[in-house]
Short mmCIF file of C-alpha atoms in Angstrom, two decimals:
data_model
loop_
_atom_site.label_atom_id
_atom_site.label_comp_id
_atom_site.label_asym_id
_atom_site.label_seq_id
_atom_site.Cartn_x
_atom_site.Cartn_y
_atom_site.Cartn_z
CA MET A 1 88.36 115.42 119.09
CA THR A 2 87.89 117.03 115.70
CA GLY A 3 90.18 116.92 112.71
CA LYS A 4 91.97 120.11 111.77
CA LEU A 5 94.15 119.88 108.68
CA VAL A 6 96.88 122.36 107.88
CA LEU A 7 96.56 121.88 104.16
CA THR A 8 93.71 121.60 101.74
CA LEU A 9 93.59 118.11 100.35
CA ALA A 10 93.29 117.32 96.68
CA ILE A 11 91.13 114.23 96.63
CA PHE A 12 89.28 111.60 94.67
CA PHE A 13 85.62 111.97 95.49
CA CYS A 14 82.29 111.23 93.84
CA ILE A 15 80.45 114.22 92.47
CA ASP A 16 77.96 114.40 89.65
CA SER A 17 80.54 115.72 87.18
CA SER A 18 83.13 113.06 87.95
CA VAL A 19 83.59 109.30 87.99
CA GLN A 20 86.63 109.40 90.28
CA CYS A 21 85.29 106.82 92.68
CA TYR A 22 86.82 103.65 94.08
CA VAL A 23 84.23 101.64 92.16
CA GLY A 24 83.42 102.29 88.53
CA VAL A 25 84.50 102.76 84.94
CA GLY A 26 87.90 104.26 84.31
CA ASN A 27 89.26 104.30 87.84
CA ASP A 28 91.56 101.73 89.36
CA PRO A 29 93.70 103.19 92.17
CA LEU A 30 95.77 100.05 92.73
CA THR A 31 96.87 99.59 89.11
CA ARG A 32 97.64 103.31 88.89
CA HIS A 33 99.73 102.98 92.04
CA ILE A 34 101.69 99.98 90.77
CA ARG A 35 102.50 101.67 87.48
CA SER A 36 103.20 105.11 88.91
CA ARG A 37 105.63 103.98 91.60
CA ARG A 38 108.21 103.13 88.92
CA SER A 39 108.40 106.84 88.06
CA LYS A 40 109.09 107.95 91.66
CA PRO A 41 112.86 108.27 92.11
CA SER A 42 112.56 108.54 95.90
CA PHE A 43 110.40 105.43 96.27
CA SER A 44 111.78 102.97 98.81
CA TYR A 45 111.50 99.29 97.91
CA VAL A 46 111.93 97.91 101.40
CA THR A 47 112.74 94.26 101.83
CA GLU A 48 110.36 91.98 103.67
CA GLY A 49 112.88 91.70 106.49
CA ASP A 50 112.86 95.44 107.08
CA LEU A 51 109.45 95.31 108.73
CA ASP A 52 110.33 92.28 110.80
CA GLY A 53 113.66 93.73 111.89
CA VAL A 54 112.47 97.14 113.07
CA GLU A 55 113.52 97.64 116.67
CA TYR A 56 110.77 98.10 119.22
CA SER A 57 110.09 101.64 120.36
CA PRO A 58 107.66 102.60 123.12
CA VAL A 59 104.10 103.03 121.89
CA TYR A 60 102.24 106.25 122.64
CA ILE A 61 99.31 105.56 124.98
CA GLY A 62 96.98 108.43 125.81
CA SER A 63 94.27 108.77 128.41
CA GLN A 64 91.03 107.18 127.23
CA LYS A 65 88.92 108.16 130.23
CA GLY A 66 85.34 108.98 129.26
CA LEU A 67 85.97 108.66 125.53
CA LYS A 68 84.03 105.44 125.01
CA GLU A 69 80.85 107.05 126.34
CA ALA A 70 81.49 110.18 124.27
CA ASN A 71 81.97 108.07 121.14
CA LYS A 72 78.62 106.26 121.33
CA ILE A 73 76.40 106.93 118.33
CA VAL A 74 72.81 107.64 119.32
CA ALA A 75 71.55 107.11 115.77
CA LEU A 76 72.76 107.85 112.27
CA PRO A 77 70.55 110.18 110.25
CA GLY A 78 68.09 108.19 108.19
CA GLN A 79 68.82 104.82 109.79
CA PRO A 80 65.87 102.42 109.89
CA ASP A 81 63.94 101.68 113.05
CA GLY A 82 64.53 98.61 115.17
CA ILE A 83 68.36 98.71 115.31
CA ASP A 84 69.40 96.14 117.92
CA PHE A 85 73.15 96.74 118.14
CA ASP A 86 75.39 99.51 119.47
CA GLN A 87 77.64 101.76 117.41
CA TYR A 88 80.62 103.90 118.38
CA SER A 89 82.85 106.19 116.36
CA GLY A 90 85.51 108.81 116.89
CA TYR A 91 89.22 109.50 116.87
CA VAL A 92 92.18 107.78 118.48
CA THR A 93 95.37 109.81 118.67
CA VAL A 94 98.40 107.84 117.49
CA ASP A 95 100.95 110.66 117.68
CA GLN A 96 100.29 113.46 120.15
CA LYS A 97 103.18 115.67 119.02
CA ALA A 98 102.11 115.58 115.36
CA SER A 99 98.40 115.70 116.26
CA ARG A 100 97.85 112.61 114.13
CA ALA A 101 94.62 110.72 114.76
CA LEU A 102 92.81 107.81 113.10
CA PHE A 103 89.04 107.57 112.75
CA TYR A 104 87.14 104.38 113.56
CA TRP A 105 83.58 103.08 113.45
CA LEU A 106 82.71 100.14 115.70
CA VAL A 107 79.56 98.22 114.84
CA GLU A 108 78.86 95.70 117.54
CA SER A 109 77.06 92.43 117.03
CA GLN A 110 73.61 91.81 118.50
CA ASN A 111 75.23 89.54 121.12
CA SER A 112 78.46 91.46 121.34
CA SER A 113 79.89 89.85 124.48
CA SER A 114 79.95 86.40 122.88
CA LYS A 115 81.40 87.45 119.51
CA PRO A 116 84.99 88.11 118.43
CA LEU A 117 86.41 91.49 117.41
CA VAL A 118 87.29 91.90 113.72
CA LEU A 119 89.27 94.80 112.27
CA TRP A 120 88.51 95.72 108.64
CA LEU A 121 91.02 97.60 106.45
CA ASN A 122 90.46 98.82 102.90
CA GLY A 123 93.37 99.28 100.55
CA GLY A 124 94.09 101.73 97.77
CA PRO A 125 96.51 102.74 99.14
CA GLY A 126 94.53 105.68 100.45
CA CYS A 127 90.92 104.44 100.31
CA SER A 128 88.29 104.59 103.01
CA SER A 129 87.26 101.60 105.12
CA VAL A 130 84.07 103.36 106.26
CA GLY A 131 82.78 104.48 102.87
CA ASN A 132 84.06 101.59 100.78
CA GLY A 133 84.19 98.68 103.20
CA ALA A 134 81.29 99.42 105.53
CA PHE A 135 78.76 101.27 103.38
CA THR A 136 79.52 99.56 100.06
CA GLU A 137 80.23 96.02 101.16
CA LEU A 138 79.82 94.44 104.57
CA GLY A 139 78.56 97.03 107.03
CA PRO A 140 75.10 97.15 108.62
CA PHE A 141 73.70 99.86 106.35
CA ARG A 142 73.56 100.88 102.69
CA VAL A 143 72.69 104.37 101.52
CA ASN A 144 69.47 104.76 99.53
CA SER A 145 69.39 106.62 96.23
CA ASP A 146 67.82 109.62 97.99
CA ARG A 147 71.27 110.02 99.64
CA LYS A 148 69.58 110.79 102.95
CA THR A 149 68.27 107.49 104.32
CA LEU A 150 69.73 104.06 105.01
CA TRP A 151 68.49 100.51 104.60
CA ARG A 152 69.68 97.63 106.73
CA ASN A 153 71.95 95.06 105.16
CA PRO A 154 70.64 91.67 106.37
CA TYR A 155 73.97 90.02 105.48
CA ALA A 156 76.25 92.45 107.34
CA TRP A 157 79.28 90.89 108.94
CA ASN A 158 78.30 92.17 112.36
CA ASN A 159 75.86 89.25 112.35
CA ALA A 160 78.92 87.14 113.14
CA ALA A 161 81.37 89.52 114.83
CA ASN A 162 81.93 92.96 116.30
CA MET A 163 83.24 94.92 113.31
CA LEU A 164 85.83 97.68 113.70
CA PHE A 165 86.33 99.79 110.56
CA LEU A 166 89.55 101.84 110.59
CA GLU A 167 90.42 104.73 108.27
CA SER A 168 94.17 104.27 107.79
CA PRO A 169 96.65 105.86 107.28
CA ALA A 170 96.12 109.48 108.39
CA GLY A 171 94.72 111.44 105.46
CA VAL A 172 92.26 108.70 104.49
CA GLY A 173 88.55 109.33 105.00
CA PHE A 174 88.05 111.25 108.24
CA SER A 175 91.51 110.45 109.63
CA TYR A 176 93.89 113.41 109.77
CA SER A 177 97.12 114.97 110.92
CA ASN A 178 98.06 118.55 111.72
CA THR A 179 101.56 117.83 110.36
CA SER A 180 101.64 118.02 106.58
CA SER A 181 104.63 115.66 106.24
CA ASP A 182 102.45 112.88 107.67
CA TYR A 183 100.76 112.64 104.28
CA HIS A 184 104.06 111.35 102.89
CA THR A 185 103.61 107.89 104.29
CA GLY A 186 103.94 104.23 103.38
CA ASP A 187 103.72 100.65 104.59
CA LYS A 188 105.98 101.08 107.63
CA LYS A 189 104.19 104.04 109.20
CA THR A 190 100.78 102.59 108.36
CA ALA A 191 101.55 99.37 110.26
CA LYS A 192 103.02 101.27 113.22
CA ASP A 193 100.09 103.71 113.44
CA SER A 194 97.51 100.94 113.13
CA TYR A 195 99.19 99.08 115.97
CA THR A 196 99.29 102.22 118.13
CA PHE A 197 95.61 102.75 117.33
CA LEU A 198 94.73 99.23 118.52
CA VAL A 199 96.65 99.51 121.79
CA ASN A 200 94.92 102.80 122.62
CA TRP A 201 91.53 101.65 121.38
CA LEU A 202 91.70 98.61 123.67
CA GLU A 203 92.28 100.97 126.60
CA ARG A 204 89.10 102.79 125.55
CA PHE A 205 87.20 99.50 125.16
CA PRO A 206 88.87 97.23 127.76
CA GLU A 207 86.13 94.60 127.49
CA TYR A 208 87.73 93.56 124.17
CA LYS A 209 91.25 93.06 125.54
CA THR A 210 90.91 89.31 125.94
CA ARG A 211 88.50 88.77 123.07
CA ASP A 212 89.51 86.70 120.04
CA PHE A 213 90.79 89.19 117.47
CA PHE A 214 90.96 88.88 113.68
CA ILE A 215 92.20 91.22 110.94
CA THR A 216 90.45 91.34 107.57
CA GLY A 217 90.67 93.53 104.50
CA GLU A 218 91.04 93.58 100.75
CA SER A 219 93.18 94.76 97.84
CA TYR A 220 96.23 96.78 99.02
CA ALA A 221 95.33 95.58 102.51
CA GLY A 222 97.18 92.53 101.23
CA HIS A 223 100.11 94.57 102.56
CA TYR A 224 98.42 96.21 105.54
CA VAL A 225 96.96 93.05 107.09
CA PRO A 226 99.99 90.73 107.20
CA GLN A 227 102.34 93.57 108.18
CA LEU A 228 100.08 94.58 111.09
CA ALA A 229 99.69 90.95 112.14
CA GLN A 230 103.46 90.54 112.09
CA LEU A 231 103.92 93.62 114.27
CA ILE A 232 101.26 92.46 116.74
CA LEU A 233 102.86 89.04 117.16
CA LYS A 234 106.29 90.60 117.58
CA ASN A 235 105.16 93.14 120.18
CA ASN A 236 103.09 90.54 122.04
CA LYS A 237 106.41 89.04 123.17
CA ILE A 238 107.53 92.24 124.91
CA THR A 239 107.08 92.39 128.69
CA ASN A 240 104.48 94.93 129.89
CA GLN A 241 103.23 95.51 126.35
CA THR A 242 99.51 95.05 125.60
CA VAL A 243 98.90 91.49 124.38
CA ILE A 244 96.48 91.41 121.47
CA ASN A 245 94.72 88.05 121.16
CA LEU A 246 95.26 87.64 117.41
CA LYS A 247 93.70 84.45 116.05
CA GLY A 248 93.79 84.91 112.30
CA ILE A 249 93.80 87.08 109.18
CA SER A 250 91.72 86.98 106.02
CA ILE A 251 92.31 89.08 102.89
CA GLY A 252 90.11 89.39 99.81
CA ASN A 253 91.56 89.83 96.31
CA ALA A 254 94.85 90.58 98.00
CA TYR A 255 97.74 92.45 96.41
CA VAL A 256 100.67 90.51 97.89
CA ASP A 257 103.34 90.18 95.19
CA ILE A 258 104.11 92.52 92.32
CA GLU A 259 105.36 89.85 89.90
CA THR A 260 102.33 87.58 90.23
CA GLN A 261 100.09 90.67 90.23
CA ASN A 262 101.31 91.77 86.82
CA ARG A 263 101.57 88.30 85.29
CA GLY A 264 98.25 87.12 86.71
CA THR A 265 96.37 90.22 85.60
CA ASN A 266 97.55 89.87 82.01
CA ASP A 267 96.59 86.20 81.94
CA PHE A 268 93.16 86.91 83.44
CA ILE A 269 92.10 89.65 81.04
CA TRP A 270 93.25 87.58 78.08
CA SER A 271 91.63 84.32 79.23
CA HIS A 272 88.37 86.21 79.86
CA ALA A 273 88.33 87.57 76.29
CA LEU A 274 88.91 91.20 77.24
CA ILE A 275 92.00 91.67 75.06
CA SER A 276 93.22 90.22 71.78
CA ASP A 277 95.83 87.53 71.31
CA GLU A 278 98.11 90.10 69.68
CA ILE A 279 98.01 92.46 72.67
CA TYR A 280 98.43 89.61 75.13
CA HIS A 281 101.54 88.30 73.38
CA GLY A 282 102.81 91.87 72.96
CA VAL A 283 102.70 92.32 76.72
CA ILE A 284 104.33 88.93 77.32
CA SER A 285 107.14 89.69 74.86
CA ASN A 286 107.91 93.23 76.03
CA CYS A 287 107.22 93.34 79.78
CA ASN A 288 109.56 91.83 82.37
CA PHE A 289 107.21 91.06 85.25
CA SER A 290 110.00 89.77 87.46
CA SER A 291 111.51 93.25 87.77
CA ARG A 292 109.99 96.31 89.43
CA TYR A 293 111.40 98.23 86.46
CA TYR A 294 109.79 96.01 83.86
CA SER A 295 108.13 98.82 81.91
CA SER A 296 109.74 99.76 78.61
CA ASP A 297 108.22 101.99 75.96
CA ALA A 298 107.08 98.89 74.09
CA CYS A 299 105.65 97.39 77.27
CA ALA A 300 103.77 100.60 78.07
CA LYS A 301 102.41 100.70 74.52
CA PHE A 302 100.83 97.26 74.79
CA GLN A 303 99.57 97.89 78.32
CA ASN A 304 97.85 101.06 77.12
CA GLN A 305 96.30 99.11 74.28
CA ALA A 306 95.09 96.48 76.75
CA ASP A 307 93.46 99.21 78.84
CA ALA A 308 91.78 100.81 75.82
CA VAL A 309 90.31 97.73 74.15
CA GLN A 310 88.49 96.57 77.28
CA GLY A 311 86.00 99.40 76.84
CA LYS A 312 83.75 100.88 79.50
CA ILE A 313 83.54 98.07 81.98
CA ASP A 314 84.07 98.05 85.71
CA PRO A 315 87.45 96.31 86.20
CA TYR A 316 86.48 95.44 89.78
CA ASN A 317 83.71 93.20 88.40
CA ILE A 318 83.91 92.65 84.67
CA TYR A 319 80.34 91.31 84.46
CA ALA A 320 78.62 93.91 86.64
CA PRO A 321 76.49 96.82 85.38
CA VAL A 322 78.17 100.21 85.47
CA CYS A 323 76.99 103.61 86.60
CA LEU A 324 76.41 105.61 83.42
CA SER A 325 74.94 108.61 85.26
CA SER A 326 74.68 109.51 88.92
CA SER A 327 70.97 110.12 88.34
CA GLN A 328 70.16 106.76 86.75
CA PRO A 329 67.38 104.80 88.51
CA PRO A 330 68.47 102.37 91.23
CA PRO A 331 67.95 98.59 90.81
CA SER A 332 64.40 97.34 91.23
CA ARG A 333 65.38 95.28 94.27
CA PRO A 334 67.25 96.87 97.18
CA ASP A 335 69.40 93.77 97.70
CA GLN A 336 70.86 94.09 94.20
CA PHE A 337 74.15 95.97 93.91
CA ASP A 338 73.71 99.56 92.79
CA PRO A 339 76.68 100.64 90.64
CA CYS A 340 76.00 104.29 91.51
CA ILE A 341 76.20 103.73 95.27
CA ASN A 342 79.43 105.71 95.66
CA TYR A 343 77.57 108.89 94.70
CA TYR A 344 75.01 108.23 97.42
CA ILE A 345 77.70 107.47 100.00
CA SER A 346 79.71 110.60 99.20
CA ASP A 347 76.69 112.86 99.56
CA TYR A 348 75.59 111.11 102.75
CA LEU A 349 78.97 111.25 104.49
CA ASN A 350 79.42 114.90 103.55
CA THR A 351 76.13 115.87 105.20
CA PRO A 352 76.81 117.95 108.34
CA ALA A 353 74.24 116.03 110.42
CA VAL A 354 75.86 112.72 109.47
CA GLN A 355 79.32 113.97 110.35
CA HIS A 356 78.00 115.26 113.66
CA ALA A 357 76.51 111.84 114.43
CA PHE A 358 79.88 110.25 113.64
CA HIS A 359 81.62 112.78 115.93
CA VAL A 360 83.69 114.35 113.16
CA ASN A 361 83.99 117.92 111.91
CA ILE A 362 81.98 119.21 114.87
CA THR A 363 83.42 122.72 114.52
CA GLY A 364 83.46 122.66 110.72
CA SER A 365 87.24 122.60 110.69
CA LEU A 366 87.77 119.94 108.02
CA PRO A 367 88.75 121.99 104.94
CA GLY A 368 87.58 119.48 102.34
CA PRO A 369 84.86 116.89 101.85
CA TRP A 370 85.07 113.27 102.90
CA ALA A 371 86.54 111.26 100.02
CA SER A 372 86.36 107.68 98.87
CA CYS A 373 90.11 107.77 98.19
CA SER A 374 92.80 110.32 99.01
CA ASP A 375 94.94 111.74 96.23
CA PRO A 376 97.75 113.04 98.49
CA ILE A 377 98.20 109.64 100.11
CA PHE A 378 98.23 107.93 96.72
CA GLU A 379 100.69 110.38 95.18
CA ASN A 380 103.08 110.50 98.14
CA TRP A 381 103.36 106.83 99.06
CA GLN A 382 106.93 106.33 100.19
CA ASP A 383 107.71 102.67 100.78
CA GLU A 384 106.51 99.14 100.22
CA PRO A 385 108.06 95.73 99.58
CA ASP A 386 107.71 94.04 96.21
CA SER A 387 106.22 91.06 98.02
CA VAL A 388 104.78 90.12 101.41
CA LEU A 389 104.76 86.40 100.70
CA GLU A 390 107.56 85.71 103.18
CA VAL A 391 105.62 87.62 105.83
CA ILE A 392 102.56 85.48 105.12
CA LYS A 393 104.63 82.30 105.32
CA LYS A 394 106.01 83.35 108.70
CA LEU A 395 102.48 84.04 109.94
CA THR A 396 101.40 80.50 109.01
CA THR A 397 104.10 79.14 111.33
CA SER A 398 102.86 81.27 114.26
CA GLY A 399 99.71 79.23 114.85
CA ILE A 400 97.18 81.77 113.52
CA ARG A 401 94.91 80.91 110.60
CA VAL A 402 95.55 82.67 107.29
CA TRP A 403 92.92 82.85 104.54
CA LEU A 404 93.10 84.44 101.11
CA TYR A 405 89.84 84.69 99.18
CA SER A 406 89.04 85.88 95.68
CA GLY A 407 85.97 87.07 93.86
CA ASP A 408 86.35 85.35 90.49
CA ALA A 409 85.20 88.26 88.29
CA ASP A 410 87.77 90.81 89.48
CA ALA A 411 90.28 92.03 86.89
CA VAL A 412 92.19 94.32 89.29
CA VAL A 413 93.58 91.70 91.67
CA ALA A 414 92.41 88.70 89.71
CA VAL A 415 92.01 85.19 91.05
CA THR A 416 94.96 84.17 88.85
CA THR A 417 97.27 86.59 90.69
CA THR A 418 96.41 84.95 94.02
CA LYS A 419 96.80 81.43 92.66
CA TYR A 420 100.22 82.28 91.24
CA ALA A 421 101.26 83.86 94.54
CA ILE A 422 100.20 80.74 96.46
CA GLN A 423 102.25 78.60 94.08
CA LYS A 424 105.31 80.67 95.03
CA MET A 425 104.81 79.87 98.72
CA LYS A 426 104.97 76.11 97.98
CA PHE A 427 102.49 74.95 100.61
CA SER A 428 101.48 71.29 100.65
CA VAL A 429 97.80 70.60 100.01
CA LYS A 430 95.95 69.16 102.99
CA THR A 431 92.35 69.28 101.70
CA PRO A 432 92.12 69.05 97.88
CA TRP A 433 90.17 71.58 95.83
CA TYR A 434 86.40 71.14 96.07
CA PRO A 435 83.23 73.16 95.40
CA TRP A 436 81.62 74.67 98.48
CA TYR A 437 77.89 75.29 98.71
CA ASP A 438 75.54 77.94 99.96
CA HIS A 439 71.76 77.55 99.86
CA GLY A 440 72.10 74.60 97.48
CA GLU A 441 74.29 76.39 94.94
CA VAL A 442 78.02 76.34 94.40
CA GLY A 443 79.30 79.33 96.35
CA GLY A 444 82.83 78.94 95.05
CA TYR A 445 85.81 76.66 95.48
CA VAL A 446 88.24 76.01 98.30
CA VAL A 447 91.56 74.29 98.93
CA GLY A 448 93.09 73.78 102.35
CA TYR A 449 96.85 73.80 102.82
CA GLU A 450 99.20 72.89 105.62
CA LYS A 451 99.84 75.31 108.51
CA ASN A 452 96.28 76.70 108.69
CA PHE A 453 96.46 78.33 105.25
CA THR A 454 93.29 78.36 103.12
CA PHE A 455 92.36 79.68 99.69
CA VAL A 456 88.70 80.31 98.84
CA THR A 457 87.02 81.62 95.71
CA ILE A 458 83.57 83.20 95.72
CA ARG A 459 81.65 82.54 92.53
CA GLY A 460 80.00 85.33 90.60
CA THR A 461 81.51 88.29 92.39
CA GLY A 462 84.25 90.83 91.95
CA HIS A 463 86.84 92.71 93.97
CA PHE A 464 84.28 93.90 96.54
CA VAL A 465 83.03 90.42 97.34
CA PRO A 466 80.15 91.22 99.77
CA SER A 467 78.77 93.90 97.43
CA TYR A 468 77.80 91.42 94.74
CA GLN A 469 77.35 88.15 96.65
CA PRO A 470 76.47 89.14 100.23
CA VAL A 471 75.07 85.74 101.27
CA ARG A 472 78.07 83.79 100.00
CA ALA A 473 80.43 86.33 101.52
CA LEU A 474 78.83 85.98 104.95
CA THR A 475 78.99 82.17 104.73
CA MET A 476 82.69 82.37 103.86
CA PHE A 477 83.37 84.88 106.67
CA THR A 478 81.53 82.78 109.27
CA SER A 479 83.52 79.71 108.21
CA PHE A 480 86.75 81.67 108.63
CA LEU A 481 85.84 82.77 112.16
CA GLU A 482 84.92 79.22 113.12
CA GLY A 483 88.13 77.82 111.69
CA LYS A 484 86.20 75.51 109.38
CA LEU A 485 86.37 75.15 105.61
CA PRO A 486 83.20 76.30 103.82
CA PRO A 487 80.50 73.59 103.59
CA SER A 488 80.88 70.91 100.95
CA SER A 489 77.12 70.43 100.54
#
């Protein structure tokens, strides 16, 4: 199946004349989203109960006969020799009438039959799980600076699990709809479509039906992941409905509560010497973080000052180098994070041969290039709750494990925002805070709570945790899958 859009998308994408990428100086889709939603008169602030109380409606299930074989990737252009795992990619229709389909990339583990299945979701809202999650962070390959060849990531998460990267909702990455109104979407439709995707995908790959299943993601996936998990657990109780063997969720630098997001961000940038005392106290005095309408003219003034005085740093990792030019030389070592990688990824994924290998745009019908983030999705987001903390609390009583983890150098969804959110949930501590270790060094810190809830920090990394600390990220991820706290020595 190929994507055919009925409208030309305006998009964020990385080109030499622009820095509109998910990673980099001057672009922060999540903060822009939080601030812009206050100016949308039609925006729906759904309550947390709305998602839990939605009545069940039959899920569309299409024929999957022959599609698994058709979706197998022979090889990606420029991939290194000696690849010892299988890859599949393609489309799963989630609404036949609207011709709405979501794109996936499955990267199996070397011993796939003995490993769990893990779904990865990027946030935004409107940002790509394939380009940002897989190629920038935790996937098996990174794009070289020649923008044509790949190098193998030795710390990819498919070392520990079969990784399923999903472009969601429709309009993100290679996912599409032939119905233009589908690009006016939000939390509710995203959860419903992701669930419909999974039910159909499991028909295409029936060997995974009884496999342990986990959902992971980051950033605005702090909404996507718990909402999808909630829907899965609810629908698992319905007779004759596909039972998905959900075992746990894990979210990195998760946006889960608007009040703690705003308060925690201001405290982080001040405590890390990015803004002055005067600006910090100006924000505190003029912004009401407990209200979705907290922004006054005085509040906006101090927030704009806070943005300006931080200078040209990458807010996703305040200590990382930035990409000053798309033509600047790459790092001397390939395992070091390249701040210009989004340029390489954009060029690579917009190469016809690459798209052909991924089974997209076969007839050349996609009207625009692949994009790191989608402007129409961002601008037309319709609904979201102020908080998903009650959803998370309900999940902890269901028997699944719930982990939140934070890179400690992220200023977008800072570690303080997550700590404040956890305080709101009032969990009792089961295992007190302690440093965890990786290869003899402190990898971060961890605290275990009641009801299978865990909070982990990863030292020396930002929003995109595996990009900057791939070894520590893999250790944390493996611990999560095993249901064990990260090692204390």
